C-alpha atoms as a printed R data frame, in Angstrom:
    type eleno elety resid chain resno       x       y      z
1   ATOM     1    CA   MET     A     1 118.625 133.779 51.324
2   ATOM     2    CA   GLY     A     2 118.167 134.254 55.095
3   ATOM     3    CA   LYS     A     3 114.968 134.464 57.096
4   ATOM     4    CA   ASP     A     4 111.623 133.834 55.494
5   ATOM     5    CA   THR     A     5 109.788 137.052 54.601
6   ATOM     6    CA   SER     A     6 106.708 136.085 56.623
7   ATOM     7    CA   GLU     A     7 108.912 135.559 59.686
8   ATOM     8    CA   ILE     A     8 110.434 139.026 59.289
9   ATOM     9    CA   VAL     A     9 106.974 140.596 58.868
10  ATOM    10    CA   LYS     A    10 105.822 138.843 62.040
11  ATOM    11    CA   GLU     A    11 108.847 140.190 63.933
12  ATOM    12    CA   LEU     A    12 108.134 143.671 62.591
13  ATOM    13    CA   GLY     A    13 104.614 143.542 63.996
14  ATOM    14    CA   LEU     A    14 105.851 142.375 67.373
15  ATOM    15    CA   CYS     A    15 108.775 144.768 67.816
16  ATOM    16    CA   SER     A    16 108.504 147.707 70.171
17  ATOM    17    CA   ASP     A    17 110.852 149.976 68.245
18  ATOM    18    CA   PHE     A    18 112.016 150.001 64.654
19  ATOM    19    CA   HIS     A    19 115.684 150.646 65.457
20  ATOM    20    CA   THR     A    20 116.014 147.307 67.261
21  ATOM    21    CA   PHE     A    21 114.102 145.479 64.543
22  ATOM    22    CA   TYR     A    22 116.255 146.984 61.796
23  ATOM    23    CA   LYS     A    23 119.490 146.217 63.614
24  ATOM    24    CA   GLU     A    24 118.460 142.579 64.143
25  ATOM    25    CA   ASN     A    25 117.212 142.043 60.580
26  ATOM    26    CA   GLN     A    26 119.461 144.222 58.435
27  ATOM    27    CA   GLU     A    27 121.456 141.230 57.189
28  ATOM    28    CA   HIS     A    28 118.248 139.682 55.794
29  ATOM    29    CA   MET     A    29 117.253 142.736 53.758
30  ATOM    30    CA   LEU     A    30 118.046 143.254 50.111
31  ATOM    31    CA   SER     A    31 120.917 145.681 49.793
32  ATOM    32    CA   ALA     A    32 122.634 144.643 46.578
33  ATOM    33    CA   SER     A    33 122.253 146.658 43.414
34  ATOM    34    CA   LEU     A    34 120.704 144.912 40.430
35  ATOM    35    CA   ALA     A    35 124.118 144.698 38.735
36  ATOM    36    CA   GLN     A    36 125.656 143.184 41.872
37  ATOM    37    CA   LEU     A    37 122.823 140.656 42.228
38  ATOM    38    CA   LEU     A    38 123.135 139.650 38.568
39  ATOM    39    CA   ASP     A    39 126.882 139.232 39.008
40  ATOM    40    CA   ASP     A    40 126.366 137.107 42.130
41  ATOM    41    CA   LEU     A    41 123.850 134.919 40.291
42  ATOM    42    CA   LEU     A    42 126.250 134.501 37.362
43  ATOM    43    CA   LYS     A    43 128.968 133.297 39.710
44  ATOM    44    CA   GLN     A    44 126.584 131.032 41.596
45  ATOM    45    CA   LYS     A    45 125.293 129.475 38.361
46  ATOM    46    CA   LYS     A    46 128.794 129.393 36.811
47  ATOM    47    CA   MET     A    47 127.546 131.128 33.675
48  ATOM    48    CA   LYS     A    48 129.054 133.663 31.299
49  ATOM    49    CA   LYS     A    49 127.453 137.032 30.588
50  ATOM    50    CA   SER     A    50 127.819 136.579 26.848
51  ATOM    51    CA   GLN     A    51 125.854 133.313 26.850
52  ATOM    52    CA   VAL     A    52 123.161 134.630 29.202
53  ATOM    53    CA   ILE     A    53 122.685 137.727 27.034
54  ATOM    54    CA   LYS     A    54 122.481 135.607 23.885
55  ATOM    55    CA   ASP     A    55 120.011 133.144 25.448
56  ATOM    56    CA   ALA     A    56 117.937 136.073 26.752
57  ATOM    57    CA   GLU     A    57 117.516 137.289 23.166
58  ATOM    58    CA   LEU     A    58 118.947 140.699 24.117
59  ATOM    59    CA   SER     A    59 121.271 142.836 22.056
60  ATOM    60    CA   GLU     A    60 124.849 142.496 23.230
61  ATOM    61    CA   VAL     A    61 125.289 146.207 24.015
62  ATOM    62    CA   TYR     A    62 122.012 146.430 25.950
63  ATOM    63    CA   GLY     A    63 122.780 143.243 27.883
64  ATOM    64    CA   TYR     A    64 126.214 144.436 28.954
65  ATOM    65    CA   GLN     A    65 124.718 147.792 30.000
66  ATOM    66    CA   ILE     A    66 122.324 145.925 32.288
67  ATOM    67    CA   PHE     A    67 125.098 143.836 33.823
68  ATOM    68    CA   SER     A    68 127.285 146.905 34.357
69  ATOM    69    CA   GLY     A    69 124.473 148.843 36.030
70  ATOM    70    CA   VAL     A    70 124.280 151.518 33.311
71  ATOM    71    CA   ARG     A    71 120.692 150.550 32.437
72  ATOM    72    CA   ILE     A    72 117.803 149.145 34.411
73  ATOM    73    CA   PRO     A    73 115.840 146.870 32.082
74  ATOM    74    CA   GLU     A    74 112.086 146.825 31.808
75  ATOM    75    CA   ARG     A    75 110.392 143.976 33.676
76  ATOM    76    CA   LYS     A    76 110.060 141.753 30.586
77  ATOM    77    CA   LYS     A    77 113.752 142.034 29.738
78  ATOM    78    CA   LEU     A    78 114.666 141.193 33.320
79  ATOM    79    CA   LEU     A    79 112.463 138.116 33.034
80  ATOM    80    CA   CYS     A    80 114.361 137.164 29.877
81  ATOM    81    CA   LEU     A    81 117.559 137.262 31.924
82  ATOM    82    CA   ALA     A    82 115.957 135.195 34.686
83  ATOM    83    CA   VAL     A    83 114.909 132.574 32.149
84  ATOM    84    CA   SER     A    84 118.276 132.498 30.409
85  ATOM    85    CA   MET     A    85 120.061 132.147 33.755
86  ATOM    86    CA   HIS     A    86 117.800 129.200 34.664
87  ATOM    87    CA   LEU     A    87 116.711 130.889 37.877
88  ATOM    88    CA   ASN     A    88 114.208 129.159 40.084
89  ATOM    89    CA   ILE     A    89 111.037 131.011 41.047
90  ATOM    90    CA   GLU     A    90 112.434 132.349 44.324
91  ATOM    91    CA   GLU     A    91 115.558 133.691 42.613
92  ATOM    92    CA   ALA     A    92 113.475 135.295 39.854
93  ATOM    93    CA   GLN     A    93 111.204 136.953 42.425
94  ATOM    94    CA   ILE     A    94 114.220 138.371 44.269
95  ATOM    95    CA   LEU     A    95 115.627 139.677 40.991
96  ATOM    96    CA   LEU     A    96 112.332 141.449 40.238
97  ATOM    97    CA   LYS     A    97 112.157 142.904 43.760
98  ATOM    98    CA   CYS     A    98 115.731 144.152 43.553
99  ATOM    99    CA   ALA     A    99 114.866 146.098 40.391
100 ATOM   100    CA   GLY     A   100 111.701 147.505 41.978
101 ATOM   101    CA   TYR     A   101 109.242 145.454 39.902
102 ATOM   102    CA   SER     A   102 106.234 143.482 41.017
103 ATOM   103    CA   GLN     A   103 106.743 139.803 41.622
104 ATOM   104    CA   LEU     A   104 105.286 137.207 39.296
105 ATOM   105    CA   TYR     A   105 101.679 136.532 40.271
106 ATOM   106    CA   VAL     A   106 100.181 133.237 39.170
107 ATOM   107    CA   LYS     A   107  96.669 134.656 38.696
108 ATOM   108    CA   LEU     A   108  97.865 136.991 35.934
109 ATOM   109    CA   PRO     A   109  97.889 135.124 32.602
110 ATOM   110    CA   PHE     A   110 101.231 136.557 31.417
111 ATOM   111    CA   ASP     A   111 102.885 135.871 34.760
112 ATOM   112    CA   SER     A   112 101.466 132.329 34.957
113 ATOM   113    CA   VAL     A   113 103.021 131.472 31.572
114 ATOM   114    CA   VAL     A   114 106.391 132.843 32.703
115 ATOM   115    CA   LEU     A   115 106.151 130.950 36.001
116 ATOM   116    CA   TYR     A   116 105.332 127.770 34.089
117 ATOM   117    CA   GLY     A   117 108.317 128.363 31.822
118 ATOM   118    CA   LEU     A   118 110.638 128.883 34.797
119 ATOM   119    CA   CYS     A   119 109.347 125.696 36.443
120 ATOM   120    CA   LYS     A   120 109.789 123.663 33.265
121 ATOM   121    CA   GLY     A   121 113.173 125.109 32.307
122 ATOM   122    CA   MET     A   122 111.874 126.572 29.067
123 ATOM   123    CA   SER     A   123 113.872 129.005 26.925
124 ATOM   124    CA   VAL     A   124 112.849 132.592 26.143
125 ATOM   125    CA   VAL     A   125 111.780 131.477 22.654
126 ATOM   126    CA   GLU     A   126 109.645 128.638 24.046
127 ATOM   127    CA   ILE     A   127 107.975 130.942 26.570
128 ATOM   128    CA   ASN     A   128 107.325 133.518 23.838
129 ATOM   129    CA   GLU     A   129 105.688 130.841 21.693
130 ATOM   130    CA   LEU     A   130 103.425 129.845 24.578
131 ATOM   131    CA   LEU     A   131 102.549 133.485 25.300
132 ATOM   132    CA   TYR     A   132 101.742 133.975 21.619
133 ATOM   133    CA   GLN     A   133  99.461 130.910 21.612
134 ATOM   134    CA   TYR     A   134  97.368 132.554 24.318
135 ATOM   135    CA   ASP     A   135  97.314 135.978 22.640
136 ATOM   136    CA   LEU     A   136  99.477 137.492 25.366
137 ATOM   137    CA   GLU     A   137 102.329 139.963 24.953
138 ATOM   138    CA   THR     A   138 105.644 138.234 24.499
139 ATOM   139    CA   LEU     A   139 108.789 138.830 26.482
140 ATOM   140    CA   GLY     A   140 110.149 140.705 23.499
C-alpha cells in the first residue's frame, strides 16, 4: 500500500514546492479506477466475481456493471462488496476513497456496525441483521 498517509501529509507540509513533492510521492497516490481496484482485489483474494456478487446480495447485472466500470455503486453497495470480498478495514477504506466516498467512521452508528462486521468476518446478511437490531438503515 506504500507510505503511510500521515507520513505523506507531513512531507507535503515540509516541501518547498509541490512539483517536487508530487514527483516523489506519485507512486503512493491512488490512481486506479474503481473497476481496476476491484479487479486487483479479486486477484489478490483469489475470488470470483460471480461469488462476490452473490455474497454481496447484489443483482447479477448490477454487480457486473460495477466490476466493468459501467456503474459506480452507492456507498452501501460498495460496502456490500467489501464485506463479500472479506476486505480488512484498510482495504475497505481504500475502496471507499477510490470511489469518492467518505471512509468508515467509528463514531457513526451505521459505520461502527459495518466496521464491527468487517473485523468479525460477518456476512452482508449478518451485518444487516445487526443494523436492523439497532434501528439503523441496512446495507440494502
